[in-house]
Coordinates of C-alpha atoms in Angstrom, one line a residue:
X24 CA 112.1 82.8 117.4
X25 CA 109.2 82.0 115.1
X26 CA 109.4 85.9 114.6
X27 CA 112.8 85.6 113.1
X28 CA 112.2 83.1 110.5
X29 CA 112.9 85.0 107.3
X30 CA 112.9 88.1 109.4
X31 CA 115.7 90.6 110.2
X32 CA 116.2 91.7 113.7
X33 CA 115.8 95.6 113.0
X34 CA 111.9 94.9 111.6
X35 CA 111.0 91.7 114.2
X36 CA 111.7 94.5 117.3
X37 CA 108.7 96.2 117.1
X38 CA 106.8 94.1 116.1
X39 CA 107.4 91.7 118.8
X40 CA 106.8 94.7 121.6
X41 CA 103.7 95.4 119.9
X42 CA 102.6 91.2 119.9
X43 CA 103.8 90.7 123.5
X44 CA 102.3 93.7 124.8
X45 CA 98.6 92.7 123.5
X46 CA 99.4 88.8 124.4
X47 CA 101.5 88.3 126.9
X48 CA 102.0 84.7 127.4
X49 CA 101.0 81.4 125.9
X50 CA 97.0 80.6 127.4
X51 CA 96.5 84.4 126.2
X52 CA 97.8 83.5 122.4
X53 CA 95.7 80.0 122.6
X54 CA 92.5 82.2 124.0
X55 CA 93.1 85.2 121.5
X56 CA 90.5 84.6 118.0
X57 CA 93.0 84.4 115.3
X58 CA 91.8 87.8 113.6
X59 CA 93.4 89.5 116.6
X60 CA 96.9 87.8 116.0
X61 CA 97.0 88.6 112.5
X62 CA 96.2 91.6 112.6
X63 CA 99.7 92.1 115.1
X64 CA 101.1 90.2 112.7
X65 CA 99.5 92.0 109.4
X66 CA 103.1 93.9 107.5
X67 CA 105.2 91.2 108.7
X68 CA 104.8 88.6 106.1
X69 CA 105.0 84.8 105.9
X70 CA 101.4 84.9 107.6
X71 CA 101.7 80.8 108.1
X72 CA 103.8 81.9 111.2
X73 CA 101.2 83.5 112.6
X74 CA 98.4 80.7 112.2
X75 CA 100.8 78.0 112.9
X76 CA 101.8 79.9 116.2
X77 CA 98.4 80.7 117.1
X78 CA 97.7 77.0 116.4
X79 CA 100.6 75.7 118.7
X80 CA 99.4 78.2 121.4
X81 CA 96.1 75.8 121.4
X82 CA 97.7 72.3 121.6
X83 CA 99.8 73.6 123.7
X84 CA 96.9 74.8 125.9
X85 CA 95.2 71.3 125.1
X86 CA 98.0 68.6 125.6
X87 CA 100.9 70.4 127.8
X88 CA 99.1 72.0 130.7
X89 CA 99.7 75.2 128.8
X90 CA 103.4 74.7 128.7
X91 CA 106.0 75.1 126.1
X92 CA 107.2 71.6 125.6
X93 CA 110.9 71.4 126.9
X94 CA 112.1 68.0 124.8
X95 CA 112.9 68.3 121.4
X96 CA 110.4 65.4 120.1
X97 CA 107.6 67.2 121.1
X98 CA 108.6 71.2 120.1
X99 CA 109.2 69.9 117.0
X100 CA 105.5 68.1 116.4
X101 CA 103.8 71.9 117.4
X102 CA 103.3 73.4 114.1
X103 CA 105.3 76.0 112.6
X104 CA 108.5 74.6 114.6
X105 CA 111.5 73.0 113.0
X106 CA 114.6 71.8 114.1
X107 CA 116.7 74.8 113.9
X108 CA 113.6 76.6 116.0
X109 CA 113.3 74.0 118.4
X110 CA 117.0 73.5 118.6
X111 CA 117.6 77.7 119.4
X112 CA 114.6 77.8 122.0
X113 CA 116.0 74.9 124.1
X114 CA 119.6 75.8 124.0
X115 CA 118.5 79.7 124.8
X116 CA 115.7 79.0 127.4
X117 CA 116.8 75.8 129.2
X118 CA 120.4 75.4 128.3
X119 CA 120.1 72.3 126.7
X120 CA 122.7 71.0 124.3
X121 CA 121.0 70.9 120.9
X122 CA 122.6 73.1 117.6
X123 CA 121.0 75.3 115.1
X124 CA 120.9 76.5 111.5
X125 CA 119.5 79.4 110.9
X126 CA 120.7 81.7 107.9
X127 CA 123.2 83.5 110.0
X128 CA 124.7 79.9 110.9
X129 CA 124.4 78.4 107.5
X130 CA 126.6 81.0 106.2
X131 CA 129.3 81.4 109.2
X132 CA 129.6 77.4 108.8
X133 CA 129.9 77.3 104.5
X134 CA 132.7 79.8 104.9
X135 CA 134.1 78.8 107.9
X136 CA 134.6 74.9 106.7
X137 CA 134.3 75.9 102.7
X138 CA 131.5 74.0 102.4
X139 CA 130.1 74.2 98.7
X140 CA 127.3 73.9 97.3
X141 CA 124.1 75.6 97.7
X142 CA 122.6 75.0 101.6
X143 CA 118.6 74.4 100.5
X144 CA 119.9 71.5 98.9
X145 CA 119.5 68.0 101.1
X146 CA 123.3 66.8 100.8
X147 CA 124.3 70.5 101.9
X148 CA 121.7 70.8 104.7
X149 CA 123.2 67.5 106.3
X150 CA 126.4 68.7 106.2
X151 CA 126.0 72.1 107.8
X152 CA 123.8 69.9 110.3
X153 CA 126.5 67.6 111.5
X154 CA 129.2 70.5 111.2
X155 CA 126.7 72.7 113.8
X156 CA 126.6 69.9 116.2
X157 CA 130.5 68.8 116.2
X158 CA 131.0 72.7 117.1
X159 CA 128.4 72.2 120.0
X160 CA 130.5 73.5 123.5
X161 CA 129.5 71.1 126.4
X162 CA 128.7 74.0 128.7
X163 CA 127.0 77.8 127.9
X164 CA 125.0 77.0 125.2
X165 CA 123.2 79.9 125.7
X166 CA 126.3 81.9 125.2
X167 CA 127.3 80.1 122.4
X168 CA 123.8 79.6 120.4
X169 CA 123.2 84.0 120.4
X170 CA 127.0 84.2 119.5
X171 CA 126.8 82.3 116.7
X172 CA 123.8 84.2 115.6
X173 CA 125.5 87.9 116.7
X174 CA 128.2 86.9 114.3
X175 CA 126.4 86.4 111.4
X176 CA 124.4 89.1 111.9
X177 CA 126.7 91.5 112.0
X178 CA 130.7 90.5 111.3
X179 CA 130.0 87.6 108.7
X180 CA 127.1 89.3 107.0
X181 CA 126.0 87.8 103.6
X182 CA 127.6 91.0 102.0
X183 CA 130.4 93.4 103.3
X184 CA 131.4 90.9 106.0
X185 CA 134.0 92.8 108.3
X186 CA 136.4 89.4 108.3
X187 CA 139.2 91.5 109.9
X188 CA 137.0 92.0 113.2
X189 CA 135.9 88.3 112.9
X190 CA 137.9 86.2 115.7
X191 CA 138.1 83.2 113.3
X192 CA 139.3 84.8 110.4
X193 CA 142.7 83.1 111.3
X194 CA 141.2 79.6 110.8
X195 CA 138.0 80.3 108.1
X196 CA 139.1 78.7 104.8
X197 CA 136.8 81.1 102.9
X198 CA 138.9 84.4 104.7
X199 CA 141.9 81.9 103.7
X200 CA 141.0 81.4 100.0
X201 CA 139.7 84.7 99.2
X202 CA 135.9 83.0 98.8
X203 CA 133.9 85.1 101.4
X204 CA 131.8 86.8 98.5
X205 CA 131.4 83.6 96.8
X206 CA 130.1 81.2 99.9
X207 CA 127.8 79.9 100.9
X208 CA 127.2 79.3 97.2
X209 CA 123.5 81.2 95.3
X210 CA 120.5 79.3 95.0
X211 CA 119.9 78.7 91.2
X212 CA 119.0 81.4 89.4
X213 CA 115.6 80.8 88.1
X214 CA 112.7 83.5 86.7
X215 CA 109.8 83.9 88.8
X216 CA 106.6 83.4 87.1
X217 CA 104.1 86.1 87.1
X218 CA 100.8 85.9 88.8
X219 CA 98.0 89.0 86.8
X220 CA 95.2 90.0 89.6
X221 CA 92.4 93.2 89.7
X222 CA 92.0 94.7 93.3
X223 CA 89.0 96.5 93.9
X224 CA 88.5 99.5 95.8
X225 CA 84.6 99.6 96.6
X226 CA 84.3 103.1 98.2
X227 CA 80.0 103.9 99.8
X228 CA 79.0 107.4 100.5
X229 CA 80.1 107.0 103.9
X230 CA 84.1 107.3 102.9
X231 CA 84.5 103.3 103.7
X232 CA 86.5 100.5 101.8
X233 CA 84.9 97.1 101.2
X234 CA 87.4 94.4 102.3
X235 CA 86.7 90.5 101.9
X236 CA 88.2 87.7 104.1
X237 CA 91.1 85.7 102.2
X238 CA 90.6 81.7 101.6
X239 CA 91.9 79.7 104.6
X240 CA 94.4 78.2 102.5
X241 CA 96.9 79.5 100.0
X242 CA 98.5 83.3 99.7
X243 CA 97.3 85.4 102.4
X244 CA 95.1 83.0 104.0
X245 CA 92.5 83.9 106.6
X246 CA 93.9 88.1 105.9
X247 CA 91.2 90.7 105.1
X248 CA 92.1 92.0 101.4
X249 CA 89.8 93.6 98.5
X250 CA 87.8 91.7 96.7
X251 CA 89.7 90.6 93.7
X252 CA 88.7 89.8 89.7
X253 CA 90.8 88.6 86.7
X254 CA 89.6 90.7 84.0
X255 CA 87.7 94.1 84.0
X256 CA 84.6 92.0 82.4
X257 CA 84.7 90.0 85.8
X258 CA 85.6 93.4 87.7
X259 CA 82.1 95.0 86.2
X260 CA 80.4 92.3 86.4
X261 CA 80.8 91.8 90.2
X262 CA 80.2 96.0 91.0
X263 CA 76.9 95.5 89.0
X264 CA 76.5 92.3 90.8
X265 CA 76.8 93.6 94.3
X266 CA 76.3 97.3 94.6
X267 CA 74.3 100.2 93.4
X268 CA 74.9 103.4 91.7
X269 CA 78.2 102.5 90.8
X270 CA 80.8 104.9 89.8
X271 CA 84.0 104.7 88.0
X272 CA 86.7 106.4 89.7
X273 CA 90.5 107.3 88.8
X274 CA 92.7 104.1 90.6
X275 CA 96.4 104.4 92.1
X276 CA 98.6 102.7 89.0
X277 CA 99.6 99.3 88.6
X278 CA 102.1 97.6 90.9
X279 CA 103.9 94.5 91.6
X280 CA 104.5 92.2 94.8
X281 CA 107.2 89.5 94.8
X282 CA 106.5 86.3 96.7
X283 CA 109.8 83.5 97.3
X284 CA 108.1 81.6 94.8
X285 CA 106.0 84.1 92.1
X286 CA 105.2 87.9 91.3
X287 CA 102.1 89.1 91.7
X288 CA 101.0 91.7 89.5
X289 CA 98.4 94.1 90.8
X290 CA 96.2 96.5 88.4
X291 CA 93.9 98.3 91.0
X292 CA 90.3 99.2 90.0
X293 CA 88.0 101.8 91.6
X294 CA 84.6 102.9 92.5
X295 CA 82.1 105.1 94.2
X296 CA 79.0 103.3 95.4
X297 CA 75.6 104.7 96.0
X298 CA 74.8 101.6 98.4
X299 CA 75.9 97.6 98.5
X300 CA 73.2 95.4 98.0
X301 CA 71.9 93.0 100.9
X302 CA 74.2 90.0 99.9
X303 CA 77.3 92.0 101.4
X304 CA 77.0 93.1 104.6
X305 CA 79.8 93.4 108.2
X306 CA 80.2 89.9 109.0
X307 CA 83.0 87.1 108.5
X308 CA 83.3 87.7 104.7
X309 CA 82.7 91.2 103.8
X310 CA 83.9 94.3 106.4
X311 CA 83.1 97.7 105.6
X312 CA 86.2 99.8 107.0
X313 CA 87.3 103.8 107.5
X314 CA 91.0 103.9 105.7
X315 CA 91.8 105.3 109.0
X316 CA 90.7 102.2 111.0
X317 CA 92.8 99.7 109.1
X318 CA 95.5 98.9 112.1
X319 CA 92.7 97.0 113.4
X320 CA 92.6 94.6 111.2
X321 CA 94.6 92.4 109.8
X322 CA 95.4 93.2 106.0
X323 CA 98.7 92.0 103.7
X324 CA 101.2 95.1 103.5
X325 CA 100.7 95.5 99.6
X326 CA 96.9 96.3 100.1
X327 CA 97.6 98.3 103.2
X328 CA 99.9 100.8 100.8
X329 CA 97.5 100.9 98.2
X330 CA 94.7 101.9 100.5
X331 CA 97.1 104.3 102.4
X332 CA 97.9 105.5 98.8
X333 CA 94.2 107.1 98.7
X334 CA 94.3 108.9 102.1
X335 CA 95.0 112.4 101.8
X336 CA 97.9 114.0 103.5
X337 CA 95.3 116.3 105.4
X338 CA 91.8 116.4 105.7
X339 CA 89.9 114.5 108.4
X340 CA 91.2 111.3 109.0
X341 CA 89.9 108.6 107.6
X342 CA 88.7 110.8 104.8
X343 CA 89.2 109.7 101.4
X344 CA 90.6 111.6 98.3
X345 CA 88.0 111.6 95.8
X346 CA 88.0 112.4 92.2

């Protein structure tokens, strides 16, 4: 479930083998170090889900006997789990007669009942809310919960909906009134603003990329990235700073990564190194990595592609393409 939050199906799958595979239940995700979650997690996005999980796993661990709470008060105070989350994991796991409102719901329901209005807003949210739980069967609600889901996932989809295989087209008002491509209604339309950022590729004699450990807070928190400047002044400035012999190389061009909330513009920068100086060295800041090591760790997917983006198509792996 916490997997699915802003997630499609067709990409959580593998994902998910690949996370319950390594960590099979909860007292392994509370005992697992963090680094080893994200890095399951790294190319999936929205890394609070991961931290908040791993987080949960410990209280969890700590306060239920290493249980899953099974009432709603107390899901709902682990971090990273919401009402709709709580609400699908007790009706799915234990039957229990709670609704949700997940983006598959939200939609079935605004067509469904006509609802206007766009449903991040307050007003609209508590509308869907007490629409999901009048609709609430008194028995199978785990039947009913993954139906409603099944059917917005793939007969009311956001576009191309297939209303004439839908088995309440007969009673939707949007089918009725012709509105199915106009509801639920668009979030405002509103310009992202634009984040400017210099990613470094620090490349020693050995082949290896420098990565540095992201802040604990903010975009990509706790991820291993490159070290990152504002302006080529600051870029220079930290090579001379930390490493010797440095090199100007060729760098992959400039790209872009859109967050929900901003762009980030990425110009990379390059170099070959002679040797780092002592102040950067393996440990929990700085990590000296082969390109063709960098599953283990656990890196955002826009710097994964740009490193990938220097590895050869042959050659021996983890060899770099140099200039």
């Amino acid at each position: 479930e916490i997997m699915l939050q802003q997630t499609q199906v067709a990409t959580v799958i593998g994902y998910f083998q690949r996370f319950v595979d390594a960590i099979p239940d909860l007292p392994a995700l509370a005992n697992a170090e963090l680094d080893a979650v994200l890095t399951l997690w790294s190319g999936l996005g929205y890394y609070s889900r991961a931290r908040n999980l791993h987080r949960a796993a410990r209280i969890c661990l700590a306060e239920h006997d290493g249980e899953l709470p099974t009432n709603i008060e107390s899901l709902q105070a682990l971090p990273g789990i919401g009402r709709s989350t709580a609400g699908a994991i007790l009706a799915q796991a234990h039957g229990q007669r709670f609704a949700i409102l997940d983006g598959n719901v939200k939609r079935l329901l605004c067509r469904f009942h006509g609802v206007e209005g766009w449903p991040g807003l307050a007003a609209v949210q508590k509308q869907l809310w007490s629409l999901a739980e009048r609709h609430l069967p008194e028995s199978q609600l785990v039947d009913y919960t993954q139906a409603q889901m099944d059917l917005g996932a793939t007969i009311c989809r956001r576009s191309h909906a297939n209303c004439g295989a839908c088995p309440l087209a007969s009673d939707c008002i949007a089918c009725r009134e012709d509105r199915v491509s106009l509801l639920p209604t668009r979030k405002p339309a509103k310009a992202l603003p634009a984040r400017e950022t210099m990613m470094l590729l620090i490349e020693d004699d050995q082949g290896r990329l420098l990565l540095e450990r992201r802040a604990p807070t903010g975009v990509w928190a706790g991820l291993w990235s490159l070290p990152e400047a504002q302006h080529q002044t600051d870029a220079e400035r930290w090579v001379a700073r930390h490493c010797v012999n440095a090199r100007s190389l060729p760098a992959p061009e400039r790209f872009s990564h859109v967050f929900s909330h901003f762009r980030l513009n990425i110009e990379p920068r390059r170099w070959a190194i002679g040797a780092a100086k002592s102040a950067i060295a393996d440990d929990d800041s700085h990590r000296w990595i082969e390109p063709g090591a960098l599953d283990t760790v656990g890196l955002p997917q826009p710097v994964r592609r740009l490193i990938r983006s220097l590895i050869p198509d042959s050659g021996p792996p983890g060899a770099i393409m140099r200039a």
